[in-house]
Amino acid sequence: MPSYDYDIGIIGGGAAGLTVAAGSAQLGAKTLLIEKEKELGGDCLHYGCVPSKTLIRTAQVYHLMKTSTKFGLPGVKVPPVKYTHITKRIQSVIGTIQEHDSVERFCSLGAKVIFGTPVFSDDHAIRMNGETYTAKRWVIATGSSPAAPPFKGLTETPYLTNKEIFSLDRVPESMVILGAGPIATEMAQAFCRLDTEVHVVQRSGQILSREDKDMADLVMEALRSEGVRFYLNSTVQHISSHGEDSQEVVIKQGDNTPVSLKAEKILVAMGRKPNISDLGLGGIDVAFDRKGLKVDDRLKTTRKHIYGAGDVTGVYQFTHAAGYEGGIVVSNAVFHLPRKVNYKWIPWCTYSDPELASIGMNEKRAKEAGISYSTFTEPFAGNDRSLAEGERVGKIKMLLDEKENPIGVQILGPHAGELLNEWVAALNGKVKLSTLASAVHPYPTLSEINRKVVGAYFSPKIFSDKVKKGLKLFFQLKGRACESEA
Ligand SMILES: Cc1cc2nc3c(=O)[nH]c(=O)nc-3n(C[C@H](O)[C@H](O)[C@H](O)COP(=O)(O)OP(=O)(O)OC[C@H]3O[C@@H](n4cnc5c(N)ncnc54)[C@H](O)[C@@H]3O)c2cc1C
C-alpha cells in the first residue's frame, strides 16, 4: 500500500473547499487545504455574495431615503454618496465573516492550510513552492472566474467585473452592464439607486433568462421604473475606450438599429468560466470542458480518487450548492457512505428589489422536461403586510404536476428568498399541501402568501357546488342570504 502525507488534499478555500476541509478534519482525516489567494473564503466572501448583498442593502437604504414621501414622511434632499464609505462598510462585513473562515479556525479543527498555486505532478501529488505534497484523495474546489466574451475591442478597453466593482474609489456617473443574469440585475439596480446612469445590454428577449418570462419581466419593470435602461435582443458590435473614464459600447438592436452607449465604466457580467487551467489536469487524465470539471453523480472526476465540488463543476453556481456538494464529497471520500447529488430541490434567489426566488420546476423547465403542470398564483397586492410595507409588486407561483403534487414554486416579492424557505422545508420534507393550508401563520406576515397560494388550489374543491349540495342535503343549510346585483 503506498503511503501518502495526507488522507485528503483540497485545492481551493471557498464555500466548497472549506466545507470539505471542516468536515474531513472533524472526522479525523489528515486534511490539507490549499488556497492561492492570501485569505480563505473564496469568491462568495471577497467578490460575490457578501459584498454584493452589503452593497444592495446600502443602496436600498439610500433609495428609501430618497423615496421617504411614499411612507408619509417629509421629503429629504439627500447628498451624493461617497463610495469609499460604502466600500469601508463592505470590508468591515467581510472582515467579520473572515474570522469564521480563518486559518486559525481551520487549524483548530485539525486541517493544515497552506497558500500557493499547486500543479498536479501525478494523480496523488501536487508541487507547490518547491515542495511535493501527496494525498490519498484530492478535491478540486477552485471555483470560477468572470468569463470575458470575445467582443471586438473588449481586451483593449478597461472594464470591470465582480472582482473590481466592490472596491471602486467613487460611484461611476454612468455604466454599461453587459449581460442580464442575476449579478448584472442586482448590480444594475444597486448602482442605479446610488445615482449611476445604468444601461443593461442583453442578447435575448428577457432578463434573468433561466426564470419564467412573466416573473423576469416584473423585475425588469421594477428596475426600469427606477431608471435602469434595458436593451434587449441586442448584440454588441464593438467596444472602444476614449480614456480611463470614457468607454463606448456600440450595439445592434433587434430591429438592426445601431446604438452607441457611452459610459464611464463597463461592467462585464456574462457568465463564468471554471478555474482549472493552471492545475496541470491534462497530465493526470482528469477530464474537463469549457463548462468545468466532468464529475459523476458522486462528484468523482474521471480519476476516481479525485473529486470536484462547487462552481468548478459548472452545475449550480451558488454558495449553498457548493456547500451541499462539499458535504456529498465528505460523505463519499471520508465517511465511505456512498451519496449521490440530487439537485431537485436546490433553491436560489436573485436579490433584486423585489427579490425573485425559485425552487424546483418553473414553467420553462417543466415545458423543457415535457411535464404537464397547472399553475396557481397569488399577488402580493393581496397580502396585508405587503401593503403595510409599501410593497405591491410581485406574486407567488406554484406548479403542480398531473397528480397534483407540487413540483416548483417561484416567489417574486419582498424578502422572497426568506419566504421560499418554508417551501424548502415543505418540499424536502414531502409536507402535504393540506398541512400547509391548515398550518396557522401569524398575521400579518408576508409568508401568509405561501398558505394563500395553497388555498387557491383547495378553494375550488372545498367551495364547489358538489360540496354545497351535499351539505344542503345532510344539514338542511338554507343557502345564500344575499344576492348581489351584479
Ligand atoms: C457578484 C456575485 C454575487 C453572488 N451572489 C451569490 C448569492 O447571493 N448567493 C449564492 O448562493 N451565490 C452567489 N454567488 C455565487 C457564489 O459566489 C459561488 O457560487 C461560490 O463562491 C462558489 O463556491 P466555490 O467554493 O465553488 O468557489 P469559490 O468561492 O470561488 O472558491 C474557490 C477558491 O479556490 C481558489 N483557487 C482558484 N484557483 C486555485 C488554484 N489553482 N490553486 C489554489 N486555489 C485556487 C480561489 O482563490 C478561491 O478561494 C455570487 C457570485 C458573484 C460573482
PDB file of N, CA and C in Angstrom, residues 188-220:
ATOM      1  N   ALA A 188     -27.155  46.342 -11.451  1.00  0.00           N
ATOM      2  CA  ALA A 188     -27.833  47.410 -12.186  1.00  0.00           C
ATOM      3  C   ALA A 188     -28.698  48.226 -11.232  1.00  0.00           C
ATOM      4  N   GLN A 189     -29.479  47.528 -10.419  1.00  0.00           N
ATOM      5  CA  GLN A 189     -30.373  48.246  -9.507  1.00  0.00           C
ATOM      6  C   GLN A 189     -29.597  48.972  -8.410  1.00  0.00           C
ATOM      7  N   ALA A 190     -28.582  48.292  -7.858  1.00  0.00           N
ATOM      8  CA  ALA A 190     -27.824  48.900  -6.763  1.00  0.00           C
ATOM      9  C   ALA A 190     -27.154  50.192  -7.244  1.00  0.00           C
ATOM     10  N   PHE A 191     -26.481  50.150  -8.398  1.00  0.00           N
ATOM     11  CA  PHE A 191     -25.787  51.358  -8.874  1.00  0.00           C
ATOM     12  C   PHE A 191     -26.771  52.424  -9.327  1.00  0.00           C
ATOM     13  N   CYS A 192     -27.883  52.015  -9.915  1.00  0.00           N
ATOM     14  CA  CYS A 192     -28.901  52.999 -10.302  1.00  0.00           C
ATOM     15  C   CYS A 192     -29.390  53.740  -9.052  1.00  0.00           C
ATOM     16  N   ARG A 193     -29.601  52.995  -7.972  1.00  0.00           N
ATOM     17  CA  ARG A 193     -30.062  53.617  -6.731  1.00  0.00           C
ATOM     18  C   ARG A 193     -29.013  54.558  -6.135  1.00  0.00           C
ATOM     19  N   LEU A 194     -27.730  54.269  -6.451  1.00  0.00           N
ATOM     20  CA  LEU A 194     -26.661  55.158  -5.951  1.00  0.00           C
ATOM     21  C   LEU A 194     -26.416  56.311  -6.922  1.00  0.00           C
ATOM     22  N   ASP A 195     -27.303  56.451  -7.919  1.00  0.00           N
ATOM     23  CA  ASP A 195     -27.319  57.576  -8.876  1.00  0.00           C
ATOM     24  C   ASP A 195     -26.426  57.399 -10.098  1.00  0.00           C
ATOM     25  N   THR A 196     -25.980  56.172 -10.380  1.00  0.00           N
ATOM     26  CA  THR A 196     -25.286  55.917 -11.644  1.00  0.00           C
ATOM     27  C   THR A 196     -26.344  55.769 -12.741  1.00  0.00           C
ATOM     28  N   GLU A 197     -26.047  56.326 -13.928  1.00  0.00           N
ATOM     29  CA  GLU A 197     -26.947  56.091 -15.066  1.00  0.00           C
ATOM     30  C   GLU A 197     -26.586  54.712 -15.637  1.00  0.00           C
ATOM     31  N   VAL A 198     -27.548  53.786 -15.560  1.00  0.00           N
ATOM     32  CA  VAL A 198     -27.217  52.386 -15.889  1.00  0.00           C
ATOM     33  C   VAL A 198     -27.909  51.928 -17.173  1.00  0.00           C
ATOM     34  N   HIS A 199     -27.112  51.331 -18.065  1.00  0.00           N
ATOM     35  CA  HIS A 199     -27.631  50.735 -19.300  1.00  0.00           C
ATOM     36  C   HIS A 199     -27.328  49.237 -19.259  1.00  0.00           C
ATOM     37  N   VAL A 200     -28.338  48.409 -19.480  1.00  0.00           N
ATOM     38  CA  VAL A 200     -28.126  46.959 -19.468  1.00  0.00           C
ATOM     39  C   VAL A 200     -28.332  46.401 -20.879  1.00  0.00           C
ATOM     40  N   VAL A 201     -27.327  45.693 -21.377  1.00  0.00           N
ATOM     41  CA  VAL A 201     -27.420  45.127 -22.734  1.00  0.00           C
ATOM     42  C   VAL A 201     -27.582  43.616 -22.625  1.00  0.00           C
ATOM     43  N   GLN A 202     -28.649  43.120 -23.248  1.00  0.00           N
ATOM     44  CA  GLN A 202     -28.936  41.682 -23.151  1.00  0.00           C
ATOM     45  C   GLN A 202     -29.229  41.118 -24.543  1.00  0.00           C
ATOM     46  N   ARG A 203     -28.592  39.989 -24.855  1.00  0.00           N
ATOM     47  CA  ARG A 203     -28.752  39.393 -26.186  1.00  0.00           C
ATOM     48  C   ARG A 203     -30.167  38.843 -26.409  1.00  0.00           C
ATOM     49  N   SER A 204     -30.739  38.199 -25.365  1.00  0.00           N
ATOM     50  CA  SER A 204     -32.059  37.576 -25.563  1.00  0.00           C
ATOM     51  C   SER A 204     -33.178  38.576 -25.252  1.00  0.00           C
ATOM     52  N   GLY A 205     -34.400  38.095 -25.341  1.00  0.00           N
ATOM     53  CA  GLY A 205     -35.565  38.977 -25.203  1.00  0.00           C
ATOM     54  C   GLY A 205     -36.056  39.153 -23.779  1.00  0.00           C
ATOM     55  N   GLN A 206     -35.353  38.612 -22.805  1.00  0.00           N
ATOM     56  CA  GLN A 206     -35.746  38.831 -21.408  1.00  0.00           C
ATOM     57  C   GLN A 206     -34.513  38.853 -20.517  1.00  0.00           C
ATOM     58  N   ILE A 207     -34.652  39.463 -19.359  1.00  0.00           N
ATOM     59  CA  ILE A 207     -33.558  39.401 -18.401  1.00  0.00           C
ATOM     60  C   ILE A 207     -33.721  38.095 -17.605  1.00  0.00           C
ATOM     61  N   LEU A 208     -32.751  37.726 -16.802  1.00  0.00           N
ATOM     62  CA  LEU A 208     -32.804  36.531 -15.947  1.00  0.00           C
ATOM     63  C   LEU A 208     -33.357  35.348 -16.740  1.00  0.00           C
ATOM     64  N   SER A 209     -32.637  34.958 -17.774  1.00  0.00           N
ATOM     65  CA  SER A 209     -33.204  34.054 -18.776  1.00  0.00           C
ATOM     66  C   SER A 209     -33.547  32.648 -18.265  1.00  0.00           C
ATOM     67  N   ARG A 210     -33.062  32.257 -17.082  1.00  0.00           N
ATOM     68  CA  ARG A 210     -33.482  30.939 -16.547  1.00  0.00           C
ATOM     69  C   ARG A 210     -34.880  31.002 -15.952  1.00  0.00           C
ATOM     70  N   GLU A 211     -35.355  32.220 -15.682  1.00  0.00           N
ATOM     71  CA  GLU A 211     -36.640  32.360 -14.987  1.00  0.00           C
ATOM     72  C   GLU A 211     -37.781  32.455 -15.999  1.00  0.00           C
ATOM     73  N   ASP A 212     -39.012  32.235 -15.531  1.00  0.00           N
ATOM     74  CA  ASP A 212     -40.173  32.439 -16.397  1.00  0.00           C
ATOM     75  C   ASP A 212     -40.254  33.912 -16.786  1.00  0.00           C
ATOM     76  N   LYS A 213     -40.681  34.131 -18.025  1.00  0.00           N
ATOM     77  CA  LYS A 213     -40.675  35.497 -18.560  1.00  0.00           C
ATOM     78  C   LYS A 213     -41.595  36.437 -17.760  1.00  0.00           C
ATOM     79  N   ASP A 214     -42.763  35.918 -17.338  1.00  0.00           N
ATOM     80  CA  ASP A 214     -43.682  36.809 -16.611  1.00  0.00           C
ATOM     81  C   ASP A 214     -43.037  37.317 -15.321  1.00  0.00           C
ATOM     82  N   MET A 215     -42.254  36.460 -14.660  1.00  0.00           N
ATOM     83  CA  MET A 215     -41.608  36.874 -13.407  1.00  0.00           C
ATOM     84  C   MET A 215     -40.444  37.822 -13.705  1.00  0.00           C
ATOM     85  N   ALA A 216     -39.623  37.452 -14.700  1.00  0.00           N
ATOM     86  CA  ALA A 216     -38.447  38.266 -15.032  1.00  0.00           C
ATOM     87  C   ALA A 216     -38.875  39.651 -15.531  1.00  0.00           C
ATOM     88  N   ASP A 217     -39.980  39.692 -16.281  1.00  0.00           N
ATOM     89  CA  ASP A 217     -40.448  40.981 -16.797  1.00  0.00           C
ATOM     90  C   ASP A 217     -40.866  41.919 -15.661  1.00  0.00           C
ATOM     91  N   LEU A 218     -41.440  41.320 -14.598  1.00  0.00           N
ATOM     92  CA  LEU A 218     -41.835  42.167 -13.460  1.00  0.00           C
ATOM     93  C   LEU A 218     -40.611  42.775 -12.776  1.00  0.00           C
ATOM     94  N   VAL A 219     -39.530  41.965 -12.700  1.00  0.00           N
ATOM     95  CA  VAL A 219     -38.281  42.506 -12.130  1.00  0.00           C
ATOM     96  C   VAL A 219     -37.789  43.646 -13.016  1.00  0.00           C
ATOM     97  N   MET A 220     -37.810  43.406 -14.339  1.00  0.00           N
ATOM     98  CA  MET A 220     -37.307  44.420 -15.263  1.00  0.00           C
ATOM     99  C   MET A 220     -38.126  45.706 -15.155  1.00  0.00           C
TER     100      MET A 220
END
